[in-house]
Amino acid sequence: MAAGMEKARAVFWKYLTVWVVMGAVSGCVLGIIFQSAGATDGVFVNVVKTPGDLFTNGLKCMLVPFIFSSMICSVFKLRTVVNGSRLGSAAFAYYLTTTAAAAVLAVLVSCAIIVPGVKEPFGTAALPAAVTEGAASKAEAYRGFQEACGHDSEVWCKVRGTLGYLVPSNIVGAMASSQLLGVMSFGVAVGLAIKPGEDGRSGIVDLAGEVQDVMIRLMGALIAFTPFAVCSLLCYVTMTYDLSKLGEYIGWLLAAGFVSQFLQAFVVYPLLYILLTRKNPLTYIKNIVPALTTAFATASSAATFPWTLQCATESNGIPSTVANFVLPLGVTINMDGTCMTLIVSVFWLACSQGLALDFGKVLLMVITATVSSIGTAPIPSASLMYTGTIAKAAGVPLGQLFGVIVAVDWLRDRVRTCVNVMGDSIGVGILAHRFKEAPREEEPPEAPATAAAAAEPAGEAAESEDLEPPELEPHVETFNL
């Protein structure tokens, strides 16, 4: 009996993406049926959307403990990798810089595609009164802040306000009000300030790790209900919103995401490779096609890691000592594709709800997305959590349209995984060129069976302290387990 339950559970998780798509289709069909039957009264609609609301609230309630604990653990681990290592410092700086550039590019593409495309709020439902009143009160508060700022420049006042979020006057109050940028910056500061013991461990980090593990288990349990939540949310959307615009608005969402990721993969990365190595990027990119194909098929950069490592060492001739160090670090902190997807999603949510994103909110989004890259978690569908994080930072409610994002995430996930893997591969090529003194083995090591095995030290091959591979957990972007 127990064996049968375990087998059924394994099948469910293996095909979770299929269940999510089925939930989306079922929700749309039921919504059309209910709308045709005229079953759109308030009580019935509230019953339909309750499972989706509970799912969204569950994601929101885990934001603060998850973000705070993951920041402490990630920064502490990165300190042990980067400290005293020129290659580690260069890799960290490179990946963080490309993530920031990806965030800015996503903002520009969203302004060029989503803002003019989504000209009015989606559907017939107006914004809740609380959102409208909140926007008015924020505008009034901003006018008062501008007077207190003592400066006529609107941009400067918004920058100053953003910096104020980075250093909250009351961290408990910031946690209680879900002021996530302050929570993230405080977590980074704590991770930097912790002094490891003689064994390299810390009780605070161990406690934060336990909290992070608990949050991951809770999110895993919550994600199991994703098909039902998607069905509920899309059923509500198709019942109460204008269906004639649904396909058009989803098209703007997908177009902005794919265009931004195409530019990052085939314009930004090749230009960086040319500028920093003076080599032809086409040959290098052609040699990593097997890794990109695997990334699209599996939608997981962790599952793609063996092919990424093999393409780097065997096809492109990257020294194995450099590849064994840089690639696990990239799988951990490089989330350019995910970062772009999150920003595009929040822009789409804002425009679809009739909300304007000013300079200050956009700046908060870019900072939050960039800082989040050092706190990624090795869990499926972590992007759902980070969508809530960035939306909260920008003051954008997730709303019922969040179900649309979840429903199409299976396709967007595969594209952003390809961008993440390509960013890792281009990064290791650039860093290998800059650190030519790194020793190279005659025979590159075989690709490990799993990303976790690949993240272990490479034994006698890493004789230099600067090239000791980091022991970091990989990031997983998908529903697949």
XYZ file of C-alpha atoms in Angstrom, residues 269-270 273-274 278-292 311-318 421-430:
37
model
C 25.903 37.859 -24.235
C 27.668 37.765 -27.646
C 31.997 37.735 -25.209
C 33.443 39.752 -28.106
C 38.102 39.245 -28.718
C 36.856 35.903 -30.064
C 34.046 34.790 -32.356
C 30.978 34.015 -30.190
C 29.181 32.041 -32.918
C 31.544 29.079 -32.665
C 31.304 29.093 -28.880
C 27.495 29.275 -28.923
C 27.278 26.495 -31.546
C 29.229 24.227 -29.195
C 26.733 24.709 -26.334
C 23.643 23.856 -28.409
C 23.315 20.406 -26.725
C 23.123 22.100 -23.319
C 20.554 24.618 -24.585
C 30.043 21.397 -23.487
C 32.335 23.780 -21.613
C 35.223 21.376 -21.038
C 35.092 19.118 -24.097
C 33.527 21.235 -26.850
C 34.865 24.675 -25.918
C 38.102 23.618 -24.217
C 37.476 25.380 -20.891
C 22.183 28.164 -19.025
C 23.531 30.335 -21.834
C 24.506 32.988 -19.292
C 26.388 30.372 -17.262
C 28.187 29.093 -20.365
C 29.165 32.520 -21.691
C 30.324 33.513 -18.220
C 32.655 30.546 -17.813
C 34.095 31.219 -21.286
C 34.860 34.843 -20.436
